[in-house]
mmCIF file of C-alpha atoms in Angstrom:
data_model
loop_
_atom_site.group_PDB
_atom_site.id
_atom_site.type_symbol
_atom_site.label_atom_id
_atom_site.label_comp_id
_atom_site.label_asym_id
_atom_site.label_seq_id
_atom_site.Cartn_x
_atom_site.Cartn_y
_atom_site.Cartn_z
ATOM 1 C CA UNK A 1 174.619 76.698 159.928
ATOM 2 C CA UNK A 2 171.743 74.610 158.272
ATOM 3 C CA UNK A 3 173.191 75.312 154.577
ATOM 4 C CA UNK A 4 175.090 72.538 152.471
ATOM 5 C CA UNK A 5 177.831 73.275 150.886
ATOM 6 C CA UNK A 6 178.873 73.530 147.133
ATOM 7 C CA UNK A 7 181.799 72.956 145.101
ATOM 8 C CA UNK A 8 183.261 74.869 143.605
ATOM 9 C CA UNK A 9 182.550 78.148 144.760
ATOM 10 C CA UNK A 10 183.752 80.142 141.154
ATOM 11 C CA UNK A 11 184.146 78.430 137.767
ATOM 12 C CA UNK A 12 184.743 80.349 134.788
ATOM 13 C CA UNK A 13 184.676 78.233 131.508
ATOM 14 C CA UNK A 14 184.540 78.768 127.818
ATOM 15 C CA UNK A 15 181.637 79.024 125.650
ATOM 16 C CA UNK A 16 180.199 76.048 124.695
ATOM 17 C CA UNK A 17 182.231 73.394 127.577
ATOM 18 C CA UNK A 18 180.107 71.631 129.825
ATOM 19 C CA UNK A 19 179.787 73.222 133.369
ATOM 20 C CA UNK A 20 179.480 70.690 136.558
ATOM 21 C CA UNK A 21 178.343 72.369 140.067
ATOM 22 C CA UNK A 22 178.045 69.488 143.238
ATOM 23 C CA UNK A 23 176.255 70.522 146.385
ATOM 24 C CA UNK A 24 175.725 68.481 149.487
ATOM 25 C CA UNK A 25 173.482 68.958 151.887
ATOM 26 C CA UNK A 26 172.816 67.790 155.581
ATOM 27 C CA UNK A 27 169.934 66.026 156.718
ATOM 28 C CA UNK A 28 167.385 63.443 154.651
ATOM 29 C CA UNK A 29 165.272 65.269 152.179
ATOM 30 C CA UNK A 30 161.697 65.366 150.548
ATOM 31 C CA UNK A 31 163.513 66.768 147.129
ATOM 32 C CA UNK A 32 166.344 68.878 146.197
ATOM 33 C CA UNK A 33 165.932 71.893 143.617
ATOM 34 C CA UNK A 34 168.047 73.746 141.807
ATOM 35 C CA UNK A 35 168.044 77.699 141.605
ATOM 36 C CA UNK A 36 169.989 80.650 139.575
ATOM 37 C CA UNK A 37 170.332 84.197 140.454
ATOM 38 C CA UNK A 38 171.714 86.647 138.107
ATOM 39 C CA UNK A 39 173.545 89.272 139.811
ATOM 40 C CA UNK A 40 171.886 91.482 142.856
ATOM 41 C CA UNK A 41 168.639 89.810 141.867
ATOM 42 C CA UNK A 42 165.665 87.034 143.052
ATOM 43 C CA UNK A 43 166.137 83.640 142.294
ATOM 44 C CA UNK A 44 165.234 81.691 139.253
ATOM 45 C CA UNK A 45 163.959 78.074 139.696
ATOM 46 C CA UNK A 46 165.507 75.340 137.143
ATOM 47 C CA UNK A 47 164.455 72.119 138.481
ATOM 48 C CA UNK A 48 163.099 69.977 141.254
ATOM 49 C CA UNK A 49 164.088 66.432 141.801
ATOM 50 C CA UNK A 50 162.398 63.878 144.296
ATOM 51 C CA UNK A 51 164.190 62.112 146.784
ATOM 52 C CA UNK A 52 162.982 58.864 145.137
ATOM 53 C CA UNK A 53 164.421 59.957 141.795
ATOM 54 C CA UNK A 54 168.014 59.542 140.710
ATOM 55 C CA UNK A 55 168.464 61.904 137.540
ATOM 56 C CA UNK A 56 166.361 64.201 135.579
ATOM 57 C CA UNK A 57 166.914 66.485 132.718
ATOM 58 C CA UNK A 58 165.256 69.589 131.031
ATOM 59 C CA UNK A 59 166.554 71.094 128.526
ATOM 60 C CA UNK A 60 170.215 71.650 128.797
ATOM 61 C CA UNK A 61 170.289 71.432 132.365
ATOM 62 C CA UNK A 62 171.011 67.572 133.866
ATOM 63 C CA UNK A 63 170.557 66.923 137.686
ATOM 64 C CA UNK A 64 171.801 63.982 140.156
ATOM 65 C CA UNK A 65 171.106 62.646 142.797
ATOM 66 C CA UNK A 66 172.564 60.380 145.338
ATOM 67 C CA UNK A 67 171.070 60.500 148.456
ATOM 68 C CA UNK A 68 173.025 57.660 150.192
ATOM 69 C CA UNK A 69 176.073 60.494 149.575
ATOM 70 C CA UNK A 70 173.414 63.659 150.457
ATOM 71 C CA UNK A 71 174.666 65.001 146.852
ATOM 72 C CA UNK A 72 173.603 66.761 143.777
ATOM 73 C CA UNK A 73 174.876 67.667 140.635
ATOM 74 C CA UNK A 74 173.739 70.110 137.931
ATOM 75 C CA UNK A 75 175.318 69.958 134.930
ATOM 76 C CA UNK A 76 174.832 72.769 132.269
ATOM 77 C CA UNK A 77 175.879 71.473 128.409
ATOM 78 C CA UNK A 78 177.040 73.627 125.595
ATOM 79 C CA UNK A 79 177.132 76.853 128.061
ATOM 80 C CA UNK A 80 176.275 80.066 126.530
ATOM 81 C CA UNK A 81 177.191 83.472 127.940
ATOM 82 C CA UNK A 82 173.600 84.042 129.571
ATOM 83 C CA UNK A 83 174.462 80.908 131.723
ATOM 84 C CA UNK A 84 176.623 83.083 133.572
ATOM 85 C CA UNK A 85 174.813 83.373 137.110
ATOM 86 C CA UNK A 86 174.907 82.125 140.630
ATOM 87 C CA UNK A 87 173.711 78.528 140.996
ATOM 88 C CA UNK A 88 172.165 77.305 144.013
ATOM 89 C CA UNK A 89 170.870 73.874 145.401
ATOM 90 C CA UNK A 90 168.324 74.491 148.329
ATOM 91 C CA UNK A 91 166.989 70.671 149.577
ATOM 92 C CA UNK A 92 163.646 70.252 151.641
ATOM 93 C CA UNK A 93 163.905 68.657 155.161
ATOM 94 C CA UNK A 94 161.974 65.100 155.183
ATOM 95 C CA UNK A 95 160.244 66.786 158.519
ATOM 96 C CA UNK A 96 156.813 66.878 158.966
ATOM 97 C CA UNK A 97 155.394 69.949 157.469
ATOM 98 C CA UNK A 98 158.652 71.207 156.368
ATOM 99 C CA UNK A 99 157.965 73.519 153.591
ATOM 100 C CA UNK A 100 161.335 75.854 153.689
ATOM 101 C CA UNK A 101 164.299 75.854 151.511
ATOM 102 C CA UNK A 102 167.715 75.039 152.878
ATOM 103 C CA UNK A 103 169.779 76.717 150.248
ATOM 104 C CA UNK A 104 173.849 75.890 149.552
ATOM 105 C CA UNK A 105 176.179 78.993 149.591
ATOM 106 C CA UNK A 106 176.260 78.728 145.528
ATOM 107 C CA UNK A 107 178.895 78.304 142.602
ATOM 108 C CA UNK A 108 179.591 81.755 140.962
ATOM 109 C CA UNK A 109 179.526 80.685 137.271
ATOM 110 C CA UNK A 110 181.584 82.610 134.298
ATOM 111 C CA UNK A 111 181.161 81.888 130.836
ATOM 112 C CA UNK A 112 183.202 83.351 128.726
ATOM 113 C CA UNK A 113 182.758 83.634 125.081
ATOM 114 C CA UNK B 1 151.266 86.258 135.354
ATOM 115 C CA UNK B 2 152.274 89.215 136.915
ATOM 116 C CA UNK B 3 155.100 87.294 139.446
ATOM 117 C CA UNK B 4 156.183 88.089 142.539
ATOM 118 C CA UNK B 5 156.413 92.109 143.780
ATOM 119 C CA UNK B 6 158.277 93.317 146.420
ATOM 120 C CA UNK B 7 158.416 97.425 147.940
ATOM 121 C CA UNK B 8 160.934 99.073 148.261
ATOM 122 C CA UNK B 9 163.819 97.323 146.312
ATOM 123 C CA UNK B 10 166.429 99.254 148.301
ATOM 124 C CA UNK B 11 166.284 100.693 151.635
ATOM 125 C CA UNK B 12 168.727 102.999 153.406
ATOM 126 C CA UNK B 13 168.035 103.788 157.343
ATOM 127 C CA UNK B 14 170.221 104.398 160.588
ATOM 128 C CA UNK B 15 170.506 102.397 163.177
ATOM 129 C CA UNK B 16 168.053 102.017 165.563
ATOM 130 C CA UNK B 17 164.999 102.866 163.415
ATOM 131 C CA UNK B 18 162.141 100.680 162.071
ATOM 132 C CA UNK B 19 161.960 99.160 158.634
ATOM 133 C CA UNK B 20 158.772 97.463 157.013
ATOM 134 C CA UNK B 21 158.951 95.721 153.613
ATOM 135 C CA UNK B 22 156.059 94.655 151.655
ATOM 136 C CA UNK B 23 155.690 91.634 149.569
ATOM 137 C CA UNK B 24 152.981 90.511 146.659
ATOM 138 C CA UNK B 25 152.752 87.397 145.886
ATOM 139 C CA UNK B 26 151.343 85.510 142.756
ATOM 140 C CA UNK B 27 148.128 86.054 143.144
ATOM 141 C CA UNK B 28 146.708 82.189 143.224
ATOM 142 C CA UNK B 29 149.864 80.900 145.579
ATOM 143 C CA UNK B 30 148.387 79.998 149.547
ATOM 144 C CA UNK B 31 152.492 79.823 150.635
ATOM 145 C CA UNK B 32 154.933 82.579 150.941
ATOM 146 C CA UNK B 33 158.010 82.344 152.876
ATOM 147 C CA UNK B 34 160.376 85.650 153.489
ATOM 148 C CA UNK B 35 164.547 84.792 153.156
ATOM 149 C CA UNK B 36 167.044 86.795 153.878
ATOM 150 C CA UNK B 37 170.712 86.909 151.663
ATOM 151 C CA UNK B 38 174.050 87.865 152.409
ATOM 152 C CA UNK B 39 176.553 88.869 150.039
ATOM 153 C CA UNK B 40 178.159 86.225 148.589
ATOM 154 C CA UNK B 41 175.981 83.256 150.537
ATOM 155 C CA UNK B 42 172.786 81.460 149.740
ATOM 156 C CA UNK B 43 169.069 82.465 151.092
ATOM 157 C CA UNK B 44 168.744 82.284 154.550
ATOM 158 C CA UNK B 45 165.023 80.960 155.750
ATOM 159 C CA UNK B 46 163.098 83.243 158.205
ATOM 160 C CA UNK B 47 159.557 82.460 157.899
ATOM 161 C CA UNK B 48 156.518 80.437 155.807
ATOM 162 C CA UNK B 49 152.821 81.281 155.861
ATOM 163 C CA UNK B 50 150.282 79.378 154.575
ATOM 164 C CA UNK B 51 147.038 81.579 153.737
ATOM 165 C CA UNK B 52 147.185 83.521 156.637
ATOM 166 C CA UNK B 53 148.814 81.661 159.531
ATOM 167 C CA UNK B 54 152.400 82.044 159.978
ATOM 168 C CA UNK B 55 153.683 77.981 160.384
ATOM 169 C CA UNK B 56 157.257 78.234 160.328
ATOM 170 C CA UNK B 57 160.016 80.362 161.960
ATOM 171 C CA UNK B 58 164.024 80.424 161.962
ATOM 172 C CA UNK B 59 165.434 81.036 165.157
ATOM 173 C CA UNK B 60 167.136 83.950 162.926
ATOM 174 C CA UNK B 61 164.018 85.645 163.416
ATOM 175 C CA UNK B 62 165.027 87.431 166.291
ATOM 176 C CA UNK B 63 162.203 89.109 168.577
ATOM 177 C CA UNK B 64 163.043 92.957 166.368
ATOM 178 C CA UNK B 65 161.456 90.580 163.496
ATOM 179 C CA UNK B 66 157.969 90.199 162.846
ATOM 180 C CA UNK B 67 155.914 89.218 160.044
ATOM 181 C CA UNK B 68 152.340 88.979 159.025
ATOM 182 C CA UNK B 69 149.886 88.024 156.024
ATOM 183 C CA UNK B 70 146.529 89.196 156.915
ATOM 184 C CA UNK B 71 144.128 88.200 155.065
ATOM 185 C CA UNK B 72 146.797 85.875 153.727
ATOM 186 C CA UNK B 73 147.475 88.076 150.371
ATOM 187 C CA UNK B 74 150.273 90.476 150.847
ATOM 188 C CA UNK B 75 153.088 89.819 153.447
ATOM 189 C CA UNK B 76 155.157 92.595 155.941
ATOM 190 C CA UNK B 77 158.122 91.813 157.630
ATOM 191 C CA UNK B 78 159.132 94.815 159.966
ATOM 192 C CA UNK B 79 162.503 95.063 161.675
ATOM 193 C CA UNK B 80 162.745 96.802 164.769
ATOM 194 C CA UNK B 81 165.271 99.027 166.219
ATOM 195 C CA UNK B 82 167.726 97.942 163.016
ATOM 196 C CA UNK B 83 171.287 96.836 163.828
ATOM 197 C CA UNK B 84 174.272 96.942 161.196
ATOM 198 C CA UNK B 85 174.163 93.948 161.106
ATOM 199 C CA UNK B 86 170.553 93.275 159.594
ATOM 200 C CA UNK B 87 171.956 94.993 156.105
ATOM 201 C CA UNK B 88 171.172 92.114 153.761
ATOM 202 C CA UNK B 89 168.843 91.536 150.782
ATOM 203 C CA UNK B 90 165.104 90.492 151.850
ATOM 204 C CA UNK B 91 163.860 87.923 149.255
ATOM 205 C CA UNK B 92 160.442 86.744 149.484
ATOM 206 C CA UNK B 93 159.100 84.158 147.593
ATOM 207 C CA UNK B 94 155.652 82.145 146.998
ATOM 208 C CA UNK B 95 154.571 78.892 145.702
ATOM 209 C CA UNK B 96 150.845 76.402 145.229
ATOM 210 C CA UNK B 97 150.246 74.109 147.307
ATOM 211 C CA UNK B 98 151.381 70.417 146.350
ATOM 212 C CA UNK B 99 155.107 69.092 146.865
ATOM 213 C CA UNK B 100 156.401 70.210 149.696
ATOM 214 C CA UNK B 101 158.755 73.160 149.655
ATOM 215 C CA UNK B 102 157.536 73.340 145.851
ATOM 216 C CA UNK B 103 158.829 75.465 143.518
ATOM 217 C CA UNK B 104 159.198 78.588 144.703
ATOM 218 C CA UNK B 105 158.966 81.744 142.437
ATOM 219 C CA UNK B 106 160.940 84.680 143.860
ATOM 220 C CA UNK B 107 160.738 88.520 143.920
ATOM 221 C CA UNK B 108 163.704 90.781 142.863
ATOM 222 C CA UNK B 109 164.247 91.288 146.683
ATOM 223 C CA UNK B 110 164.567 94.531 149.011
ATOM 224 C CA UNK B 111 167.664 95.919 149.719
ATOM 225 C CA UNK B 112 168.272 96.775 152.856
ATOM 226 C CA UNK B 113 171.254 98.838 154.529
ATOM 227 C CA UNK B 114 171.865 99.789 157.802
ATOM 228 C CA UNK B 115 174.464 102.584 159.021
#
């Protein structure tokens, strides 16, 4: 399979703690973005970091990088109950014309209030 | 801003019979690529146009797949002679031109089962 992998695969938290999702992926990558999908529907985008970038924030949403590792990390502060969603990573191949998404399996996250 | 459409949002048919989905996309995006999602897994790619020539294709896209974008506006992808195992949500999705891969805005999906 071409998908990374994230960790963990379910978190359920209170309202208000921070939430922390990692995701690795495989090969060397133009950027790395960051999706959400609320149950049985389309995805969401949250944000796009560059390979050439380390961290970047917007909002209450913070991102890594570490591409020596092939990681990412999306960190969601003072969660609210509307955070609760699936949270994907999906990285672009550095190939030539590569325009797809390779997307992680997801974290299933739970906020509870 | 009227986002990205997608018909039917759920499709029931037997085995062996042909499906067709339809996807809109934003109307000023060139690129529109068609996923595929099983439950409890991330988007699978299938295939990317840009306008209307078809540039990319998974080796998941069996030869029963087949998708086009004439005129490069709206986008098909027709399954042929459906197996079980083809149940899964279609996603499409479509994004400007720019950084590659982008950021892609996606349609609620269609729905597909097979039995």
């Amino acid at each position: 399979s071409q998908q990374g992998e994230e960790d963990p695969q379910a978190l359920s938290i209170q309202e208000g703690e921070n939430a922390t999702m990692n995701c690795s992926y495989k090969t060397s990558i133009n950027n790395l973005q960051w999706y959400r999908q609320n149950s049985g529907r389309g995805l969401v985008h949250l944000i796009l970091i560059r390979s050439n970038e380390r961290e970047k924030h917007s909002g209450r949403l913070r991102v890594t990088l570490d591409t020596s590792k092939k990681s990412s990390s999306l960190l969601i502060t003072a969660s609210r109950a509307a955070d609760t969603a699936s949270y994907f990573c999906a990285s672009v191949p550095l190939i030539q014309g590569a325009q797809k998404l390779v997307f992680g399996q997801g974290t299933r996250l739970t906020i509870n209030p | 801003d009227t986002g990205v459409s997608q018909d039917p949002r759920h499709k029931i048919t037997k085995r062996g019979q042909n499906v067709t989905f339809r996807c809109d996309p934003i109307s000023e995006h060139n690129r529109l690529y068609w996923y595929r999602q099983t439950l409890g897994q991330g988007p699978e790619f299938l295939t990317y146009f840009q306008n209307e020539a078809q540039l990319e294709k998974s080796r998941l896209l069996s030869d029963r797949f087949s998708a086009e974008r004439p005129k490069g506006s709206f986008s098909t992808l027709e399954i042929q002679r459906t197996e079980q195992g083809d149940s899964a949500m279609y996603l499409c999705a479509s994004s400007s031109g720019g950084t590659p891969g982008g950021t892609q805005y996606f349609g609620p999906g269609t729905r597909l089962l097979v039995l």
